[in-house]
Amino acid sequence: MIKSSILKSVVLITSCKLLISCAQFVPPTGGKKDETQPKLINSIPKSEQKNFKEKTISLEFDELVDVTSLRQELLIIPEAEGTFDIKSKSNTVILKFDKAFKDSTTYTLNFRKGIKDLNERNESRNLKLVFSTGNFIDSLKIGGNVKGLLTNQPILDAHVALYKLQDSLELKKTKPDYFIKTDSSGNYQFENIKSGKYRIYAFMDKNSNLKYDTKTEAIGFRNDTINLDKNFNGINLLLANANNEKPKNQKVLPRAEDYTILYDKNIKSFEVKFENKNDSIPYYGEGKELKFYNSTQRTDTLKVNVTVTDSSGNALSYLQKIKFREPEKKKKEKREYLTLNVKPKVGEVIDKNLKYEISFDTPISTFDLTKFKILSDTIREEKLETNNITWNKSKTKLIINKEINSEREVKIQMSRGVFINIKGDSSDKQDLKYPILKSENYGLIEGNFDEKKISKIIQIINEKYEVVAEQITKEKFLFQNIKPGIYLLRVVKDKNENGYWDCGNVEKNILPEEVTFYEEPIRLKANFEVRGLIIK
């Protein structure tokens, strides 16, 4: 009897184990993946419902949904006042707003990628909900494309903004009446817009505050008013940086040896006038920095009138007081070799029409031409005349222009002490070699313009949108000795003939100077000529 009971118990336990094993969930192997997106089966309000006065919106789907990214993805056009909470329960999503929607207004809720099914994360694509708080659904549309003005490439997630026409529009302070983001092709499409007169802008809203930040955000705009009484398409916008604020003095860095002023943007030109001419000391300005050097060991305060101008012509003029720090006591005076940078870099090929640049981080006080030599094919010295040599205003850059007769290579030979800066530091010995460019290893690009009156800046652009070469012309262009590669031709219509692209002025409703691209990339091979290009 006991044995029989034990046997029954063993059978019972084994059976239980088998049952438990059979009950465990095992994912199915094979089978087609579920790619069906969540389907909206009910909503409050209904699509295109009129006279909706509630503050809660409800959406019911045919399956369980995930709304983790909904707050970041949801676009409400025009923007709703106040804030809202998102609640998700099973297959229902509820949006609760703390303020009522504007009266007699058509709203569009674009959910983009904000709602996915819970299992496979399939997005509910093209999900939109349109309703009106009045007795009319606005139905006008406006669409177009957004590209980079200097790249001609479509821009993703640019904010396209519509503002109702008003006497004074401050983009930095005003949110748009309607806004939408561009897709990966740079396209945008407003729908359900109220008729009226609008201004349109597109900008990169980096801080997501729906306001244009002139310092950091690229912008494009139409300088005319759109009278929206019918549907519009092809309203294309070109984005570029357009910071038209005056440069600002961010901070100063006083030291015993020098005094540096830092600005908030790159500076194109510097003008310095010492109130007392006897106080004049060397200075150097480049990029965002203006640096004064304490070459005479001054300890008193100097007064300097400074004017800095950016590339758009915005100028800042002010009086700067300069006070160097006291030098550290018992500090040994240490002489160092000065730092210099050369262009082209060592080993790069150079043309027989040599242009050679030497840059320094501190102004040079002495240049001994007898210690500087250019040797063609290592033996023949190319004699330098004073007209071959140019210094910039602050004596921090030396430019040598010289036609040379080398066939194989050029050696730049600098003896020790050829340069001495204002600190007394001298240059070390340098022997720098460069191979001579052989024309059969390079290509040529030549062409002309249909329009021959306006001055143009034509640029060869590489795949990184870096300028490889440029010319200023009205009719023809010719680029020789261009390395093999794939290039774009970019043309700036330089109407004011100042030699550079002007970014315009958003506040004054002045468009940037027009930029166009040759329609096809140029594929340039070695010993190959591309001629007869016509740019319209």
XYZ file of C-alpha atoms in Angstrom:
536
model
C 0.000 0.000 0.000
C 2.802 2.351 0.862
C 4.657 1.561 -2.362
C 1.500 2.176 -4.396
C 1.001 5.603 -2.744
C 4.592 6.595 -3.398
C 4.275 5.563 -7.035
C 1.104 7.622 -7.436
C 2.836 10.644 -5.881
C 5.766 10.362 -8.293
C 3.405 10.146 -11.271
C 1.435 13.149 -9.987
C 4.577 15.289 -9.469
C 5.934 14.352 -12.920
C 2.591 15.217 -14.508
C 2.581 18.595 -12.752
C 6.066 19.358 -14.031
C 5.002 18.509 -17.559
C 1.957 20.730 -17.252
C 4.040 23.637 -15.958
C 6.534 23.148 -18.786
C 3.733 23.131 -21.331
C 2.267 26.312 -19.832
C 5.471 28.336 -20.230
C 5.417 31.054 -22.985
C 7.707 30.227 -25.906
C 8.018 32.887 -28.635
C 6.856 31.576 -32.007
C 9.612 30.738 -34.421
C 9.269 32.081 -37.947
C 6.156 33.751 -39.234
C 5.686 37.188 -40.756
C 6.545 40.163 -38.552
C 3.624 42.359 -37.521
C 4.052 45.627 -39.451
C 0.513 46.920 -38.985
C 0.357 50.423 -37.527
C -2.079 51.342 -34.741
C -5.432 52.375 -36.179
C -7.502 55.199 -34.682
C -11.034 53.860 -34.165
C -12.551 56.704 -32.162
C -11.713 60.236 -30.989
C -13.161 63.134 -29.022
C -13.527 65.447 -30.842
C -14.282 63.684 -34.121
C -12.169 64.553 -37.161
C -13.179 67.998 -38.507
C -15.674 68.508 -35.696
C -16.896 72.090 -35.279
C -17.717 74.102 -32.154
C -15.525 71.951 -29.904
C -15.291 73.707 -26.505
C -13.730 71.082 -24.229
C -10.197 71.014 -22.800
C -9.716 67.245 -23.031
C -8.914 65.270 -26.179
C -9.268 61.488 -26.276
C -8.026 58.980 -28.881
C -8.913 55.276 -28.946
C -6.842 52.769 -30.979
C -7.370 49.167 -32.074
C -4.432 47.893 -29.975
C -2.196 48.773 -27.023
C -0.050 51.839 -27.723
C 3.149 53.442 -26.447
C 3.251 57.256 -26.099
C 6.742 57.670 -24.590
C 7.842 60.158 -27.267
C 4.514 61.866 -27.868
C 5.337 65.100 -26.060
C 8.417 65.623 -28.250
C 6.670 64.606 -31.472
C 3.243 66.246 -31.158
C 2.773 69.463 -33.163
C -0.276 71.568 -32.304
C -0.983 74.193 -34.970
C -1.568 76.949 -34.035
C 0.161 76.533 -30.675
C -2.197 75.903 -27.789
C -1.993 78.225 -24.797
C -0.844 76.867 -21.467
C 0.334 73.285 -20.890
C -1.130 69.808 -21.200
C -0.770 66.377 -19.589
C -0.615 63.072 -21.445
C -2.215 59.953 -19.977
C -2.243 56.519 -21.571
C -4.425 53.616 -20.464
C -4.537 50.417 -22.463
C -5.423 51.497 -26.013
C -6.582 55.024 -25.124
C -4.607 58.277 -25.066
C -5.931 61.342 -23.222
C -4.606 64.913 -23.554
C -5.731 67.280 -20.784
C -5.142 71.018 -21.379
C -5.122 73.537 -18.546
C -6.457 76.373 -20.740
C -9.267 76.535 -23.262
C -8.545 76.604 -26.966
C -8.907 79.954 -28.757
C -12.369 80.774 -29.986
C -13.252 80.453 -33.708
C -9.952 78.738 -34.516
C -9.141 75.623 -36.511
C -6.575 73.386 -34.782
C -4.466 70.617 -36.280
C -2.805 68.017 -34.058
C -0.016 66.252 -35.952
C 1.145 63.225 -33.967
C 4.101 62.411 -36.283
C 6.072 59.483 -34.697
C 4.592 59.962 -31.224
C 2.259 56.946 -31.118
C 3.494 53.364 -31.646
C 2.054 49.940 -31.003
C 3.310 48.395 -27.785
C 4.831 45.186 -29.177
C 6.562 45.936 -32.501
C 6.823 49.729 -32.123
C 5.105 50.341 -35.459
C 4.424 54.055 -35.832
C 0.970 55.400 -36.464
C 1.899 57.224 -39.659
C 0.209 60.379 -40.948
C -2.037 60.582 -37.912
C -3.683 64.006 -37.638
C -6.719 65.361 -35.868
C -8.428 68.538 -37.113
C -11.200 70.368 -35.256
C -12.568 73.875 -34.877
C -13.717 75.853 -31.860
C -16.013 77.827 -34.180
C -18.581 76.908 -36.823
C -16.085 76.826 -39.708
C -13.109 74.603 -40.610
C -10.309 76.611 -42.218
C -9.032 74.800 -45.310
C -6.308 76.882 -46.970
C -2.892 75.327 -47.633
C 0.618 76.640 -48.153
C 3.695 74.525 -48.898
C 7.208 74.545 -50.244
C 10.782 73.514 -49.556
C 13.639 74.652 -47.302
C 17.325 74.357 -48.239
C 20.642 75.709 -47.014
C 21.502 78.824 -49.006
C 25.236 78.054 -49.069
C 24.894 74.268 -49.551
C 21.757 73.881 -51.688
C 20.886 70.847 -49.539
C 17.440 70.161 -47.993
C 17.141 70.828 -44.282
C 15.413 68.480 -41.860
C 13.404 69.839 -38.912
C 13.600 73.491 -39.887
C 10.759 75.445 -38.263
C 8.604 77.130 -40.902
C 6.603 79.890 -39.250
C 3.631 81.984 -40.366
C 2.957 85.316 -38.652
C -0.188 87.358 -39.158
C 0.715 90.703 -40.688
C 1.270 93.378 -38.060
C 2.871 96.812 -37.869
C 5.875 95.698 -35.846
C 7.075 92.088 -35.812
C 9.894 91.160 -33.436
C 10.957 87.617 -34.247
C 13.071 87.395 -31.090
C 10.011 88.004 -28.911
C 7.001 86.796 -30.906
C 5.807 83.230 -31.387
C 4.302 82.362 -34.790
C 0.577 81.947 -35.361
C 1.268 78.733 -37.267
C 4.400 76.600 -37.428
C 5.479 73.262 -38.810
C 8.731 71.286 -39.242
C 10.276 70.196 -42.526
C 10.728 66.545 -43.461
C 13.989 64.850 -44.552
C 13.577 66.294 -48.060
C 13.131 69.799 -46.677
C 9.444 69.872 -47.619
C 6.673 71.415 -45.532
C 2.901 71.688 -45.924
C 0.552 73.850 -43.846
C -3.111 72.830 -43.902
C -6.280 74.268 -42.404
C -4.922 77.816 -42.331
C -7.194 80.813 -41.849
C -7.291 83.297 -44.720
C -5.407 86.555 -44.204
C -2.097 88.304 -44.782
C 1.019 86.588 -43.461
C 4.806 86.844 -43.306
C 6.716 83.569 -43.628
C 10.075 82.624 -42.111
C 12.048 79.418 -41.568
C 14.682 79.027 -38.879
C 16.505 76.360 -36.888
C 14.817 76.502 -33.502
C 17.705 74.988 -31.519
C 16.280 75.845 -28.089
C 12.678 74.898 -29.051
C 11.184 78.171 -27.822
C 9.482 79.007 -31.152
C 11.413 82.291 -31.307
C 14.293 83.241 -33.574
C 17.697 83.552 -31.883
C 19.818 85.807 -34.079
C 23.129 84.625 -32.632
C 22.872 80.895 -33.182
C 20.022 80.086 -35.567
C 20.079 80.148 -39.362
C 17.070 81.801 -41.005
C 15.389 82.245 -44.368
C 12.428 84.439 -45.296
C 10.327 86.062 -47.974
C 10.587 89.848 -47.965
C 7.020 90.284 -49.219
C 3.612 89.606 -47.702
C 1.591 86.524 -48.633
C -2.101 87.294 -49.132
C -3.525 83.889 -48.277
C -6.872 83.827 -50.095
C -6.101 80.630 -52.039
C -3.770 77.648 -51.759
C -0.061 78.360 -52.334
C 2.694 75.924 -53.251
C 6.359 76.384 -54.118
C 7.044 78.913 -51.350
C 10.707 77.952 -51.058
C 13.064 79.353 -48.438
C 16.867 79.372 -48.167
C 18.499 79.290 -44.717
C 21.753 80.969 -43.716
C 23.257 82.505 -40.588
C 22.371 86.175 -40.378
C 23.569 87.597 -37.075
C 23.100 91.347 -37.502
C 23.667 92.313 -33.903
C 26.667 94.458 -33.092
C 29.712 92.587 -31.793
C 29.862 92.477 -28.010
C 32.868 92.597 -25.715
C 32.531 89.350 -23.775
C 35.539 89.547 -21.465
C 39.157 90.664 -21.109
C 42.211 88.615 -20.152
C 44.930 90.813 -18.612
C 48.413 89.377 -18.184
C 51.842 90.881 -17.589
C 52.888 90.227 -21.193
C 49.660 90.942 -23.044
C 46.049 92.084 -22.738
C 43.378 90.190 -24.705
C 39.823 91.311 -25.517
C 37.374 88.547 -26.504
C 34.261 89.274 -28.620
C 31.125 87.177 -29.125
C 31.623 86.752 -32.886
C 34.329 86.756 -35.533
C 35.616 90.205 -36.445
C 36.465 91.198 -40.017
C 38.353 94.421 -39.261
C 39.892 96.181 -36.244
C 40.631 99.893 -35.856
C 42.704 101.050 -32.880
C 43.576 104.625 -31.868
C 45.552 105.397 -28.733
C 44.377 108.574 -26.966
C 48.007 109.406 -26.290
C 50.222 108.625 -29.290
C 53.153 107.997 -26.944
C 51.186 105.093 -25.455
C 51.181 103.215 -28.749
C 52.039 99.508 -28.370
C 51.798 96.555 -30.797
C 48.458 94.812 -31.180
C 47.011 91.977 -33.243
C 43.426 91.110 -34.115
C 42.106 87.886 -35.604
C 38.901 85.865 -35.265
C 37.246 86.801 -31.976
C 40.403 88.209 -30.343
C 42.123 91.571 -30.135
C 45.435 91.352 -28.300
C 47.750 94.153 -27.080
C 51.391 93.353 -26.277
C 53.271 94.922 -23.361
C 56.454 95.456 -25.360
C 57.589 98.437 -23.240
C 56.771 96.907 -19.831
C 53.994 99.384 -19.079
C 52.404 99.364 -15.634
C 50.091 102.366 -15.987
C 46.626 102.425 -17.600
C 46.345 103.034 -21.336
C 43.241 104.403 -23.059
C 42.404 103.102 -26.519
C 39.526 103.865 -28.886
C 38.539 100.559 -30.499
C 36.222 99.912 -33.445
C 35.517 96.328 -34.458
C 33.409 95.402 -37.503
C 31.983 92.007 -38.431
C 31.565 90.615 -41.955
C 28.054 92.108 -42.227
C 29.284 95.634 -41.496
C 27.953 95.774 -37.922
C 30.362 97.909 -35.914
C 31.077 98.406 -32.221
C 33.031 101.494 -31.127
C 34.057 102.118 -27.532
C 36.832 103.294 -25.210
C 38.940 100.487 -23.744
C 41.150 100.945 -20.686
C 44.156 98.621 -20.733
C 45.943 97.688 -17.524
C 48.591 94.965 -17.610
C 49.126 92.779 -14.575
C 52.188 93.176 -12.433
C 54.932 90.730 -13.484
C 55.682 87.891 -11.118
C 58.684 88.523 -8.867
C 61.846 86.434 -9.012
C 60.766 84.898 -12.273
C 63.618 83.939 -14.541
C 63.406 85.437 -17.971
C 63.176 82.590 -20.429
C 63.815 83.037 -24.136
C 61.952 80.638 -26.399
C 61.884 79.966 -30.121
C 58.914 81.771 -31.587
C 56.069 79.814 -33.160
C 55.378 80.119 -36.868
C 52.943 78.461 -39.266
C 53.493 78.136 -43.001
C 51.047 77.860 -45.895
C 51.154 75.709 -47.950
C 52.095 73.055 -45.424
C 55.402 71.242 -45.735
C 55.298 68.624 -48.492
C 52.290 70.073 -50.337
C 52.758 70.755 -54.024
C 53.286 74.396 -55.002
C 52.889 76.361 -58.204
C 55.687 78.128 -60.051
C 53.777 81.332 -59.304
C 54.619 80.888 -55.650
C 52.447 82.413 -52.943
C 53.912 81.623 -49.534
C 52.471 82.721 -46.174
C 54.154 82.676 -42.762
C 51.954 83.460 -39.748
C 53.021 84.276 -36.175
C 51.119 84.437 -32.890
C 53.079 87.525 -31.788
C 54.055 90.578 -33.899
C 57.517 90.502 -35.460
C 59.947 93.332 -34.727
C 62.899 92.163 -36.873
C 63.070 90.319 -40.192
C 66.559 89.605 -41.595
C 66.097 89.015 -45.324
C 69.700 87.791 -45.691
C 68.789 84.750 -43.577
C 65.796 83.794 -45.723
C 66.411 81.876 -48.984
C 64.342 80.182 -51.668
C 66.264 77.468 -53.524
C 64.997 75.971 -56.776
C 65.926 72.323 -57.317
C 68.092 72.589 -54.141
C 70.902 74.609 -55.790
C 69.614 77.733 -57.559
C 68.744 80.661 -55.298
C 65.706 82.764 -56.228
C 66.540 86.354 -55.410
C 63.930 88.112 -53.279
C 63.188 91.804 -53.795
C 61.258 94.057 -51.442
C 58.312 94.067 -53.879
C 58.016 90.276 -53.390
C 57.323 90.756 -49.665
C 54.172 92.031 -47.931
C 53.433 92.302 -44.189
C 49.995 92.711 -42.702
C 49.262 95.719 -40.513
C 50.101 94.039 -37.198
C 53.196 92.281 -38.598
C 51.864 88.850 -37.737
C 51.701 87.581 -41.311
C 54.332 87.653 -44.058
C 53.246 86.990 -47.653
C 55.800 86.213 -50.363
C 54.796 86.345 -54.043
C 57.513 85.163 -56.388
C 57.647 83.550 -59.817
C 60.213 80.744 -59.616
C 62.013 78.576 -62.189
C 62.086 75.258 -60.406
C 61.327 71.993 -62.222
C 61.318 69.449 -59.383
C 61.172 71.007 -55.926
C 61.594 74.189 -53.901
C 63.381 74.503 -50.582
C 62.560 77.312 -48.142
C 65.654 77.848 -46.008
C 65.459 79.964 -42.840
C 68.549 80.473 -40.696
C 68.256 80.829 -36.917
C 67.127 84.315 -35.941
C 65.606 85.314 -39.288
C 62.548 86.469 -37.299
C 62.537 88.121 -33.855
C 59.249 89.029 -32.216
C 58.482 91.904 -29.874
C 59.184 89.683 -26.852
C 62.712 89.061 -28.075
C 62.028 85.449 -29.040
C 63.755 84.401 -32.257
C 62.976 81.731 -34.835
C 64.833 78.439 -35.053
C 66.492 77.044 -38.162
C 64.059 75.670 -40.771
C 64.601 73.702 -44.004
C 61.238 73.109 -45.689
C 60.825 71.217 -48.973
C 57.964 71.357 -51.481
C 57.484 69.433 -54.738
C 56.625 71.468 -57.830
C 53.136 71.048 -59.234
C 52.998 69.072 -62.498
C 50.098 70.231 -64.621
C 49.411 66.725 -65.999
C 48.339 65.652 -62.490
C 45.644 68.330 -62.298
C 42.578 69.540 -64.157
C 41.030 72.710 -65.535
C 37.546 74.251 -65.297
C 36.494 77.065 -67.651
C 33.259 78.783 -68.577
C 31.249 82.000 -68.709
C 28.046 83.624 -67.492
C 24.867 84.451 -69.402
C 24.435 87.634 -67.371
C 27.516 89.838 -67.698
C 26.686 93.060 -65.821
C 26.692 92.024 -62.163
C 29.935 91.137 -60.398
C 30.046 87.522 -59.225
C 32.141 85.489 -56.837
C 32.459 82.012 -58.328
C 33.745 79.309 -56.020
C 34.828 75.715 -56.447
C 33.409 73.772 -53.489
C 34.516 70.303 -52.383
C 32.307 67.625 -50.814
C 32.748 69.224 -47.375
C 31.540 72.594 -48.764
C 35.014 74.039 -48.322
C 36.175 76.661 -50.828
C 38.976 75.155 -52.925
C 39.379 78.176 -55.213
C 37.449 81.331 -56.071
C 37.481 84.218 -58.520
C 35.674 87.542 -58.819
C 34.435 88.168 -62.354
C 31.533 89.434 -64.450
C 31.841 87.382 -67.627
C 34.361 84.513 -67.730
C 36.120 82.235 -65.274
C 39.128 79.952 -65.553
C 40.452 77.675 -62.810
C 43.739 75.927 -63.505
C 45.678 73.270 -61.585
C 42.706 71.916 -59.649
C 43.188 68.552 -57.937
C 41.096 65.640 -59.277
C 37.820 65.228 -57.394
C 34.085 65.927 -57.351
C 33.219 69.614 -57.055
C 30.298 72.011 -57.015
C 30.334 75.472 -58.570
C 28.778 78.103 -56.296
C 28.069 81.621 -57.489
C 27.474 84.671 -55.275
C 25.915 87.648 -57.051
C 28.024 90.397 -55.488
C 25.768 93.362 -56.307
C 27.592 95.831 -54.054
C 30.982 94.541 -55.310
C 32.534 94.313 -51.856
C 34.152 90.957 -52.613
C 32.192 88.769 -50.179
C 28.714 87.375 -49.577
C 26.354 89.631 -47.562
C 23.915 87.840 -45.265
C 21.218 90.529 -45.496
C 19.266 91.857 -42.540
C 16.171 90.138 -41.202
C 15.108 93.089 -39.038
C 15.338 95.495 -41.992
C 13.713 92.998 -44.377
C 16.830 92.880 -46.587
C 17.416 89.524 -48.274
C 20.894 87.963 -48.427
C 22.828 88.265 -51.652
C 21.666 85.640 -54.119
C 23.588 82.365 -54.249
C 23.181 79.829 -57.061
C 24.795 76.508 -57.964
C 25.721 75.008 -61.302
C 23.136 72.289 -61.842
C 25.512 69.296 -61.947
C 28.595 68.305 -59.898
C 31.895 68.573 -61.773
C 33.835 65.292 -61.906
C 37.400 66.372 -62.582
C 40.131 63.893 -63.552
C 43.885 64.319 -63.815
C 45.061 65.986 -67.039
C 41.414 66.690 -67.898
C 39.759 69.941 -69.014
C 36.152 70.941 -68.435
C 35.450 73.812 -70.825
C 32.477 75.675 -72.195
C 30.366 75.713 -69.031
C 27.547 78.247 -69.200
C 26.066 79.474 -65.916
C 22.697 81.202 -66.203
